Coordinates of C-alpha atoms and ligand atoms in Angstrom, one line a residue:
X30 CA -33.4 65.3 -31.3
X31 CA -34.0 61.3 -31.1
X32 CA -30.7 59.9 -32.4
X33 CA -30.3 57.4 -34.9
X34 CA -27.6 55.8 -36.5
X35 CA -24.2 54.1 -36.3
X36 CA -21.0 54.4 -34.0
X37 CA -17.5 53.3 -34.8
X38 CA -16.7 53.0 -31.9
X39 CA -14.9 49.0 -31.6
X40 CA -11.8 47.6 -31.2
X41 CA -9.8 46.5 -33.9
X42 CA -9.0 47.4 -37.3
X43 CA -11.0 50.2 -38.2
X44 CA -12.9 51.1 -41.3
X45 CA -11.5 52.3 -44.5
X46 CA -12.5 55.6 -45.4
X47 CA -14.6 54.6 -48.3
X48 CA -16.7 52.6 -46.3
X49 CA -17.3 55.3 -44.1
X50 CA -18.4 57.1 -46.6
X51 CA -20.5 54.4 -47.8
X52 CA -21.7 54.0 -44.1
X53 CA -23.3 56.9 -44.5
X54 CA -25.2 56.3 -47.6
X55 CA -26.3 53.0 -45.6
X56 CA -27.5 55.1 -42.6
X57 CA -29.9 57.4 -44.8
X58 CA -31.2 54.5 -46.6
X59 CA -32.1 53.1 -42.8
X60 CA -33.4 56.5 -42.4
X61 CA -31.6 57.3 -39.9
X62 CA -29.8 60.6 -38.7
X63 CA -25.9 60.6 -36.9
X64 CA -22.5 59.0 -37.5
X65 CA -20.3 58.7 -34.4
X66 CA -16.3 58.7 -35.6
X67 CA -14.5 56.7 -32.8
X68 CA -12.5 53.9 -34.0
X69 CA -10.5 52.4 -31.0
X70 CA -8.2 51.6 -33.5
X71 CA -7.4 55.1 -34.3
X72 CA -4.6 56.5 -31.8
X73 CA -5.7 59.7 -31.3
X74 CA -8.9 59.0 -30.0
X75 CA -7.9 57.0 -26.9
X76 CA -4.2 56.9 -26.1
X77 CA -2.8 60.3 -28.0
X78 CA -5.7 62.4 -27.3
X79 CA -3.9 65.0 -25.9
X80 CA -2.4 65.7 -28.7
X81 CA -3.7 67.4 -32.3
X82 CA -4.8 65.3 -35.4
X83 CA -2.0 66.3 -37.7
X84 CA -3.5 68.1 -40.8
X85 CA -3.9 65.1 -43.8
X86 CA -5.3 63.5 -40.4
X87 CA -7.5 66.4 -39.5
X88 CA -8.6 66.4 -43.0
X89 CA -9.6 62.8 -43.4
X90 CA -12.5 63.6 -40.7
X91 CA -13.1 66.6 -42.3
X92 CA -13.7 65.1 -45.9
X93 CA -15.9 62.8 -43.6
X94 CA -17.8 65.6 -41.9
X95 CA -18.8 67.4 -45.0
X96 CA -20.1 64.2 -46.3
X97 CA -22.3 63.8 -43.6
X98 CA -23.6 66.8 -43.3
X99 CA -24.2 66.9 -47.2
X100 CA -26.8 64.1 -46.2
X101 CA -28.4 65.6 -43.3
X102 CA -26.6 63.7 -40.8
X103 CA -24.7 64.5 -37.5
X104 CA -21.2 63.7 -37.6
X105 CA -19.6 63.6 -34.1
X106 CA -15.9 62.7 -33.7
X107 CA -15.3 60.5 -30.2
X108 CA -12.5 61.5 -27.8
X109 CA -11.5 58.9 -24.9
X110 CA -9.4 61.1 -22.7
X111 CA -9.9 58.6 -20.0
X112 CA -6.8 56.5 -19.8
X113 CA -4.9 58.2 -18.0
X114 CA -6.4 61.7 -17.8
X115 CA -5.9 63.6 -14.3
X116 CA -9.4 65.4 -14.1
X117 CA -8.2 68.5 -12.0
X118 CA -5.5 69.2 -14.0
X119 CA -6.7 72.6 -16.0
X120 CA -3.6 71.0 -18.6
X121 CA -5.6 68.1 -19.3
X122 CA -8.6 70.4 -20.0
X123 CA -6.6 72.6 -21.8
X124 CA -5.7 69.9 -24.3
X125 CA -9.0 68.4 -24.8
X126 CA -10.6 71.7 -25.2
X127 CA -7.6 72.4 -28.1
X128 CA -8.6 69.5 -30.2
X129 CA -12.1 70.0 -29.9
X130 CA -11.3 73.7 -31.1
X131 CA -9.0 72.1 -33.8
X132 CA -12.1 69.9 -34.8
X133 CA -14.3 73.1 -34.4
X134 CA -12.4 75.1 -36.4
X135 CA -12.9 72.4 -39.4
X136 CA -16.5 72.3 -39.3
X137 CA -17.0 69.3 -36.3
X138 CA -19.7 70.7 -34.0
X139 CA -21.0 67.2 -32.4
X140 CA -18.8 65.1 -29.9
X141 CA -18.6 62.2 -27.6
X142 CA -16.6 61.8 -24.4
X143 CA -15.9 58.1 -24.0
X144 CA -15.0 57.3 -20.5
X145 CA -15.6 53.1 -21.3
X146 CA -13.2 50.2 -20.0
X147 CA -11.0 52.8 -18.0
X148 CA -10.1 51.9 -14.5
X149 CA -12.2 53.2 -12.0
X150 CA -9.6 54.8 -9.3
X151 CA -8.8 58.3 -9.7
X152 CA -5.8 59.2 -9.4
X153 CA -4.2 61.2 -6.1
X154 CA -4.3 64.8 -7.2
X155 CA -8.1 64.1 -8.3
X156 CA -8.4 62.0 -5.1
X157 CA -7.8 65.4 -3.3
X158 CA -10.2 67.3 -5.3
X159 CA -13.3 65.3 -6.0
X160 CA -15.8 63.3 -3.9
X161 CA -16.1 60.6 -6.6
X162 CA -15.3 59.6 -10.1
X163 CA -18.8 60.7 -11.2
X164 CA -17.9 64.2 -10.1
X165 CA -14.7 64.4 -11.8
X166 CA -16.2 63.4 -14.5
X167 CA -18.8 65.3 -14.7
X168 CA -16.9 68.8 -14.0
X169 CA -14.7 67.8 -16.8
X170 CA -17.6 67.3 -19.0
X171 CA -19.7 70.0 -18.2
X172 CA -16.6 72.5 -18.6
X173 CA -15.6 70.9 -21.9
X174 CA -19.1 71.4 -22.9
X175 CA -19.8 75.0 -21.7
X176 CA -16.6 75.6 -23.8
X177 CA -17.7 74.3 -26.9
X178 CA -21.4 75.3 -26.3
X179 CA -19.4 79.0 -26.5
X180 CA -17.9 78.1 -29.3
X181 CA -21.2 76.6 -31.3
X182 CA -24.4 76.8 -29.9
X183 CA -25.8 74.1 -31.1
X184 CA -23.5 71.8 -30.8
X185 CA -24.2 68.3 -29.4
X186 CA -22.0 66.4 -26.2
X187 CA -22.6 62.5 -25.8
X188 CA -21.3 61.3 -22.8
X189 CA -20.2 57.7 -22.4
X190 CA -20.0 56.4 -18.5
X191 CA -17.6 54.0 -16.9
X192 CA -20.8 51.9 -16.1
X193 CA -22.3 52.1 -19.1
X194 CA -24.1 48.9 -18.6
X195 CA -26.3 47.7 -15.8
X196 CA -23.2 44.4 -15.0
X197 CA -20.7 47.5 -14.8
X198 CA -22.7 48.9 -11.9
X199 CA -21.4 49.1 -8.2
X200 CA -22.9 47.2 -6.4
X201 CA -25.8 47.5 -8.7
X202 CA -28.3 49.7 -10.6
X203 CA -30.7 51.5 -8.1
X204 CA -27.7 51.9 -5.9
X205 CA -24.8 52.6 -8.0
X206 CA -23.1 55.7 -6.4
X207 CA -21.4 56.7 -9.8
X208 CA -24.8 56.6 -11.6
X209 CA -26.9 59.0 -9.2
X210 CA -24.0 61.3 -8.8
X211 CA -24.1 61.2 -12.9
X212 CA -27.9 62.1 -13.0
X213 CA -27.3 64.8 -10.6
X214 CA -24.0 66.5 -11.8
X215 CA -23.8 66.2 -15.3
X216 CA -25.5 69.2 -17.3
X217 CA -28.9 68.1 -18.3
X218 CA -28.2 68.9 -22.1
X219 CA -25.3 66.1 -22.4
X220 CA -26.6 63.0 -23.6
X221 CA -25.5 60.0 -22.2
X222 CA -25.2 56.5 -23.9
X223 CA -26.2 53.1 -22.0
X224 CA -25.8 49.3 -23.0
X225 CA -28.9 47.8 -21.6
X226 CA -28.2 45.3 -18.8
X227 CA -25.3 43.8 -20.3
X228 CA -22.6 45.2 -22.6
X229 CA -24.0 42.8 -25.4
X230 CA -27.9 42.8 -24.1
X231 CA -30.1 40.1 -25.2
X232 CA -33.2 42.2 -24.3
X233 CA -33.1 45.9 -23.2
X234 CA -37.3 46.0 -21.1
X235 CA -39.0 48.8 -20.7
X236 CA -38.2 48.6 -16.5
X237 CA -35.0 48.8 -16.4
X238 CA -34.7 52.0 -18.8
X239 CA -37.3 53.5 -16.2
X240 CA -35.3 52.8 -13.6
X241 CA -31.3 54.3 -14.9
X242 CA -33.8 57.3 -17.0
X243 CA -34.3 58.2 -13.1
X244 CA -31.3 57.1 -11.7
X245 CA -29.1 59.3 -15.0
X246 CA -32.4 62.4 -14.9
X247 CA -32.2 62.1 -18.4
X248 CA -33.1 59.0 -21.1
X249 CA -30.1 57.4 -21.8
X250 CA -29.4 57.0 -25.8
X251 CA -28.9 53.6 -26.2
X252 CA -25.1 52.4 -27.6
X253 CA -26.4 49.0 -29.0
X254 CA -23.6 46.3 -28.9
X255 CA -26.5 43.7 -30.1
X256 CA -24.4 43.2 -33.9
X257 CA -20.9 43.9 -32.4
X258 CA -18.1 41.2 -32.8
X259 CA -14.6 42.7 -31.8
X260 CA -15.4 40.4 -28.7
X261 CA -15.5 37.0 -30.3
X262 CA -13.3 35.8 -33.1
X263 CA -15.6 32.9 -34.5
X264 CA -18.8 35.1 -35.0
X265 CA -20.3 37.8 -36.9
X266 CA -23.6 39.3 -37.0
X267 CA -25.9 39.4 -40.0
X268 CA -29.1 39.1 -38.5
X269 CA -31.8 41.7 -37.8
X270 CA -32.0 43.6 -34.2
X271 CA -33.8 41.6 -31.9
X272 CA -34.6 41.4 -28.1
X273 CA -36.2 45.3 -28.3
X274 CA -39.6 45.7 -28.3
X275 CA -41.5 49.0 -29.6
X276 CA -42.6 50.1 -26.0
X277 CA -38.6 51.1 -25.1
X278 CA -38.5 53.9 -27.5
X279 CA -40.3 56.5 -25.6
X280 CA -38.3 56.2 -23.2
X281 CA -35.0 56.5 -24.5
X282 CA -33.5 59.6 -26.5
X283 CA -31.6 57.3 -29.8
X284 CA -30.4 54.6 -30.5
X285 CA -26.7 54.5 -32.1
X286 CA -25.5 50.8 -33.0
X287 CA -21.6 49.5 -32.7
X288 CA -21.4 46.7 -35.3
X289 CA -19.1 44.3 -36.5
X290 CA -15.3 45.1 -37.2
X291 CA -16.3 43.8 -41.0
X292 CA -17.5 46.2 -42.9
X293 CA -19.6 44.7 -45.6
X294 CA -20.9 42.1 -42.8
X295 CA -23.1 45.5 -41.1
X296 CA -25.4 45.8 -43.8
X297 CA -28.7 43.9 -42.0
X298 CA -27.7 45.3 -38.6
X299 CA -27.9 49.0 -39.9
X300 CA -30.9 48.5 -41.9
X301 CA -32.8 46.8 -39.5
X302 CA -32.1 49.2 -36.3
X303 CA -33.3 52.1 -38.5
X304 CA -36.5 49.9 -39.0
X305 CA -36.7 49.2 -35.0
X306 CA -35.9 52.9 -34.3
X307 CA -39.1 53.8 -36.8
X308 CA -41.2 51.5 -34.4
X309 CA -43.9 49.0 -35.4
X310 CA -40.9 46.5 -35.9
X311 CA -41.3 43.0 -37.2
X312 CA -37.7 40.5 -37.3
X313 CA -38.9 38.6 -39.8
X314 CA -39.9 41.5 -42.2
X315 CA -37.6 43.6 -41.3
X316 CA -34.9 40.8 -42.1
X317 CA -36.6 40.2 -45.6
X318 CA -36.8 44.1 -46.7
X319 CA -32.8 44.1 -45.4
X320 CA -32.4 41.5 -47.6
X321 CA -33.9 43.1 -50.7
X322 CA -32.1 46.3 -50.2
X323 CA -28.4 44.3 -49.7
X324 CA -29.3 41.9 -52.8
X325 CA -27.6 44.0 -55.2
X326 CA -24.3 44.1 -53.4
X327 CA -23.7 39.9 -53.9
X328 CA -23.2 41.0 -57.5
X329 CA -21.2 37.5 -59.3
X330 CA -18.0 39.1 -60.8
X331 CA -17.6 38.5 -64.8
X332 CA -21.8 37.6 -65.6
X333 CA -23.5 39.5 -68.5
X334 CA -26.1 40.2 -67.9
X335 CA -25.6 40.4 -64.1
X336 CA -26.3 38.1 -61.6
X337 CA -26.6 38.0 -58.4
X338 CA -26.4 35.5 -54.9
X339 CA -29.6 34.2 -54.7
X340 CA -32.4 35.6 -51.8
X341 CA -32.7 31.9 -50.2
X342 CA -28.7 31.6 -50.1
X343 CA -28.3 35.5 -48.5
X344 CA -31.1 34.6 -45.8
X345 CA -29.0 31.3 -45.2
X346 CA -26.3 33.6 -45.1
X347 CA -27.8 35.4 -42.1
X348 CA -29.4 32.5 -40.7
X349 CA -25.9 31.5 -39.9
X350 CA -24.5 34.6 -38.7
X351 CA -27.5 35.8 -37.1
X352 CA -27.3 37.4 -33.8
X353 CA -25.6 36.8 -30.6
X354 CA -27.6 34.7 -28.8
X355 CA -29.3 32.3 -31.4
X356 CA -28.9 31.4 -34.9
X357 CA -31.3 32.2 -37.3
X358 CA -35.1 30.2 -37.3
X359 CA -34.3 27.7 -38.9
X360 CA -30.9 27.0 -38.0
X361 CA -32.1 26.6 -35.0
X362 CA -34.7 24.0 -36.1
X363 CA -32.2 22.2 -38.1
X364 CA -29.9 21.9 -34.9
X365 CA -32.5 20.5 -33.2
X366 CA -33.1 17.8 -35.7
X367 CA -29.3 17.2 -35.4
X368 CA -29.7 17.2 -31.5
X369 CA -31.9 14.3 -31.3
X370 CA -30.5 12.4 -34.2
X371 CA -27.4 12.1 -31.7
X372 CA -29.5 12.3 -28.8
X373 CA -29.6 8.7 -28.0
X374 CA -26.6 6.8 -27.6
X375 CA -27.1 3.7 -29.7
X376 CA -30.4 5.5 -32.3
X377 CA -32.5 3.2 -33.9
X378 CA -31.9 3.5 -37.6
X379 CA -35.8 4.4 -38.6
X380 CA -37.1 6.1 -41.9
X381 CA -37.8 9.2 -39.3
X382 CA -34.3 9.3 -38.4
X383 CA -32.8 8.6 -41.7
X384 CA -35.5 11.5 -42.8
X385 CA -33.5 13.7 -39.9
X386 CA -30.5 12.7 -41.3
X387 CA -31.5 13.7 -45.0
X388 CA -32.0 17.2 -43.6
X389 CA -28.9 18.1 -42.2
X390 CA -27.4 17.1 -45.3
X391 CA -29.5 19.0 -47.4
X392 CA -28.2 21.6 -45.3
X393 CA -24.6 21.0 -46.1
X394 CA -25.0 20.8 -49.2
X395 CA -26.5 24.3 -49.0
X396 CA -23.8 25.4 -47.0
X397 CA -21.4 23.9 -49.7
X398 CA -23.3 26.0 -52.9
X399 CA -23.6 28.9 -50.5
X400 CA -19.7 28.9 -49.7
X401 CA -18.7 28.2 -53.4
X402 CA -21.2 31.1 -54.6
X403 CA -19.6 33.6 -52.4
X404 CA -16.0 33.0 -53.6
X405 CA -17.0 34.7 -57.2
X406 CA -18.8 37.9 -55.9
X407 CA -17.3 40.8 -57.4
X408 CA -17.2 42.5 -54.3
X409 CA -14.1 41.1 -52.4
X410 CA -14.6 43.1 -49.1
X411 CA -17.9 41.2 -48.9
X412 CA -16.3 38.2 -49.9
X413 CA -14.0 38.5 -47.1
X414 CA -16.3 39.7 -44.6
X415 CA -17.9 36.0 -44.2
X416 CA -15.4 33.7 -45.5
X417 CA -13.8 32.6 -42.4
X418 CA -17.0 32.1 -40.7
X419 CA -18.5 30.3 -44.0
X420 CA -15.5 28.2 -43.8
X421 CA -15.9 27.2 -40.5
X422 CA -19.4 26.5 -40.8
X423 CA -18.7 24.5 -43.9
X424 CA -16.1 22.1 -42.4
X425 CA -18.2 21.8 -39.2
X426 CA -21.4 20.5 -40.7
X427 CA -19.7 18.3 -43.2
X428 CA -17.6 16.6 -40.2
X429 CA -21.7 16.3 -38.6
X430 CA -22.8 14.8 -41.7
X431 CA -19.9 12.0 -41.8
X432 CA -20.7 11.2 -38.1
X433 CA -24.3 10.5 -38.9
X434 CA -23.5 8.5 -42.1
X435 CA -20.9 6.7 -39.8
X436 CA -24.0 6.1 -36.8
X437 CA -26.6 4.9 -39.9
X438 CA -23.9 2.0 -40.7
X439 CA -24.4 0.9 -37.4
X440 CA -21.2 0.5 -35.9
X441 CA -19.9 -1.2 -32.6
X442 CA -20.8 0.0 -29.6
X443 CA -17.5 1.8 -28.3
X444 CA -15.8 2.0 -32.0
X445 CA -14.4 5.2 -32.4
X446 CA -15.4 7.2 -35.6
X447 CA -13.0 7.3 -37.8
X448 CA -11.7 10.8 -39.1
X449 CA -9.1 10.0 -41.5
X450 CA -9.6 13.5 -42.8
X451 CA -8.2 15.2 -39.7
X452 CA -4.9 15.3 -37.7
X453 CA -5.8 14.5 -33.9
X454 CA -5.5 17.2 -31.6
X455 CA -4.1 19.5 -34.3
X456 CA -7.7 21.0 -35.3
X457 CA -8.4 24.3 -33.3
X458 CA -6.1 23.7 -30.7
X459 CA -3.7 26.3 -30.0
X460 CA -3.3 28.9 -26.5
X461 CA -6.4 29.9 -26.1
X462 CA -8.4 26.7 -26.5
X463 CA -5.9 25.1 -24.0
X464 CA -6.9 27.7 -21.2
X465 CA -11.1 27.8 -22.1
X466 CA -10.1 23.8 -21.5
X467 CA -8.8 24.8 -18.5
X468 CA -12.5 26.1 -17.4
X469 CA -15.4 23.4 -17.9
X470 CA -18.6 25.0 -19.0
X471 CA -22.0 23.4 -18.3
X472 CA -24.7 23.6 -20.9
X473 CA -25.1 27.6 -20.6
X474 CA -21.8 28.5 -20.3
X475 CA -21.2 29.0 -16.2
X476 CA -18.4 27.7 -14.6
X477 CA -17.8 25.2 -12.0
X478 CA -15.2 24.5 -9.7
X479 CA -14.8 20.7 -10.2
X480 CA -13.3 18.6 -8.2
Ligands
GDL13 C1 -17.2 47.6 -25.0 C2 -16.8 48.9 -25.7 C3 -16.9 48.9 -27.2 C4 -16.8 47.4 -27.7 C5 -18.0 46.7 -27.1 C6 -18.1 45.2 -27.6 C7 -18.8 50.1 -25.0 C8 -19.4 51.3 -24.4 N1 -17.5 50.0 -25.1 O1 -17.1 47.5 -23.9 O2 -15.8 49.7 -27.7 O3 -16.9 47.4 -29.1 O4 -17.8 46.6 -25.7 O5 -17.0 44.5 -27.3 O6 -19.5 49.2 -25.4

């Protein structure tokens, strides 16, 4: 079955149970078909998997289970035995094949192993009794899965590789040792997921699915880190899947998306990757049905009758927190305005550059309405799920437009612009600003040694 749907599967604080639930009302809306339980954040997936969930924990999944499979759709539960487990101890087997039996026995038939951001040297004892990582992992797989197979025939096992990504490949793809002993010891009928070429891929191509579909001897289901943000406090994702065209799906076997920590903020990245997994996808359209679908959630607290966020202030919305390699259309056109309003060092003031200026303006003050709008939805957790990132973009823009109404007075060459509203060298300073600092970036982002 072609696998669609979402993963929990970040780090950070998890989701609450009710959004699960409400995940899952999201996911059949998207038309889509699994939900993957595997929260970093939860204890017992990663570092305290050998031991059992304790019943109101057990419980909680269950509750969870039942209410996906109530809507048709396949609940698996993520273990991550990988942190320190010692692969040819028949222990270690012993208590991964108990909780799956616990899980079992409480109506979970569908699981994931998660082998992801482990180191890759096995220990001694597995030194002595494997060839390679890939084999140890796959004999642990492949018995955890004949034992559950026993158990429920038609259960489902996702694996999850240490290079799950074609950067995490040693030395690379087509001659990654770990990856061809994969394909050729792991049982055919475990799935396996794959990030594309990088574990945030801008564009997954048709080639280079071709090439690990041969490599693994199964198509890989694709974990799609496109709308995650546990990576990178200053962003969040609210655009629509890009960088995937339609001639990928036929060769992969799903597609199961990772999204932001923020609940509320997921609502676009879900909708659209059910509309990319359904192929003939459009961005654009696919942004605007989103759109119409999530409308009803900006709800203004106290209004009879109700209102609601304007559609032209939500797409702004997701204009700014579009995807992770470029803001939305016309963002971007409005930072290139602002680009070569401050492109040359001393502009002539002109009616087209003052026109230039009139447009990034306009933009703040949307940016302004759009931030003061959003404080009096009714729904907090939406609320929330922006507001830092609103703020930010708020304070950043108005700081651009004060520049550019400083550089239309024409002032001295060499005067310094003066910020009164700021403390020098307070503003986003802090640890980790003073070691990126440490490391100058050129225009994309590589480093340098300068010297
Ligand atoms: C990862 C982790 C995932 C995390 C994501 C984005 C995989 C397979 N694993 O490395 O938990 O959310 O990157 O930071 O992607």
């Amino acid at each position: 079955m072609f696998l669609t749907g979402v993963i929990e599967g970040f780090y950070g604080r998890a989701w609450s149970a009710a959004q699960r639930g409400e995940m899952l009302d999201w996911i059949v809306a998207a038309e889509m078909n699994a939900f993957v339980y595997g929260p970093k954040d939860d204890v017992k997936v990663r570092a305290r998997w050998r031991e059992l969930y304790s019943n109101a924990e057990l419980e909680a999944i269950g509750v969870l289970g039942d209410a996906a499979r109530a809507r048709d759709i396949r609940f698996f539960v993520a273990i991550a035995p990988s942190l320190d487990v010692t692969y040819s101890d028949p222990a270690d087997l012993s208590a991964l094949q108990a909780r799956i039996r616990q899980l079992v026995g409480r109506g979970i038939v569908h699981f994931v192993l998660l082998f992801d951001d482990i180191p890759r040297e096995m220990n001694q004892a597995d030194h002595a009794s494997f060839t390679s990582l890939a084999a140890a992992q796959a004999q642990f797989s492949n018995d955890t899965f004949a034992g559950l197979r026993a158990l429920v025939p038609e259960a489902e096992l996702i694996f999850c590789p240490t290079e799950y990504c074609g950067a995490f490949a040693r030395p690379d793809v087509a001659r990654s040792g770990y990856l061809w002993d994969l394909g050729q010891l792991l049982d055919p009928q475990i799935k396996v997921f794959w990030t594309g070429p990088d574990i945030v891929s801008e564009e997954i191509d048709a080639a280079s699915l071709r090439q690990i579909g041969a490599i693994l001897n199964r198509k890989p289901v694709i974990w799609e880190n496109f709308h995650a943000n546990d990576y990178d406090i200053r962003r969040v994702y609210a655009g629509p899947l890009g960088g995937r065209g339609d001639d990928i799906l036929s060769l992969i076997d799903g597609i199961i998306t990772n999204p932001n920590n923020e609940f509320e903020a997921n609502f676009v990245a879900v909708h659209s990757t059910g509309a990319w997994a359904r192929g003939g996808y459009d961005e654009g359209a696919a942004l605007e049905a989103a759109i119409s679908a999530w409308q009803p959630r900006f709800k203004l607290a106290y209004t009879e009758p109700e209102r609601h966020v304007g559609r032209e202030q939500i797409r702004l919305l997701t204009e700014i927190c579009y995807q992770p390699f470029t803001c939305g259309p016309e963002i971007e056109r409005l930072l290139g305005v602002a680009r070569s309003l401050l492109g040359v060092h001393r502009p002539e003031i002109t009616p087209a550059w003052r026109a230039g200026c009139a447009e990034i303006v306009g933009l703040r003050d949307e940016i302004r309405a759009l931030f003061d709008v959003m404080t009096e939805l009714e729904n907090r957790d939406l609320f929330y799920a922006f507001h830092p990132y609103l703020w930010e973009a708020r304070e950043e823009v108005t700081h651009l437009c004060s520049y550019l109404e400083w550089l239309s007075d024409g002032p001295a060459s060499e005067a310094e612009f003066p910020d009164r509203e700021r403390i020098y060298n307070f503003y986003r300073r802090g640890f980790t600003v003073a070691v990126q600092e440490l490391l100058k970036r050129d225009g994309e982002g590589r480093y340098h040694h300068a010297d």
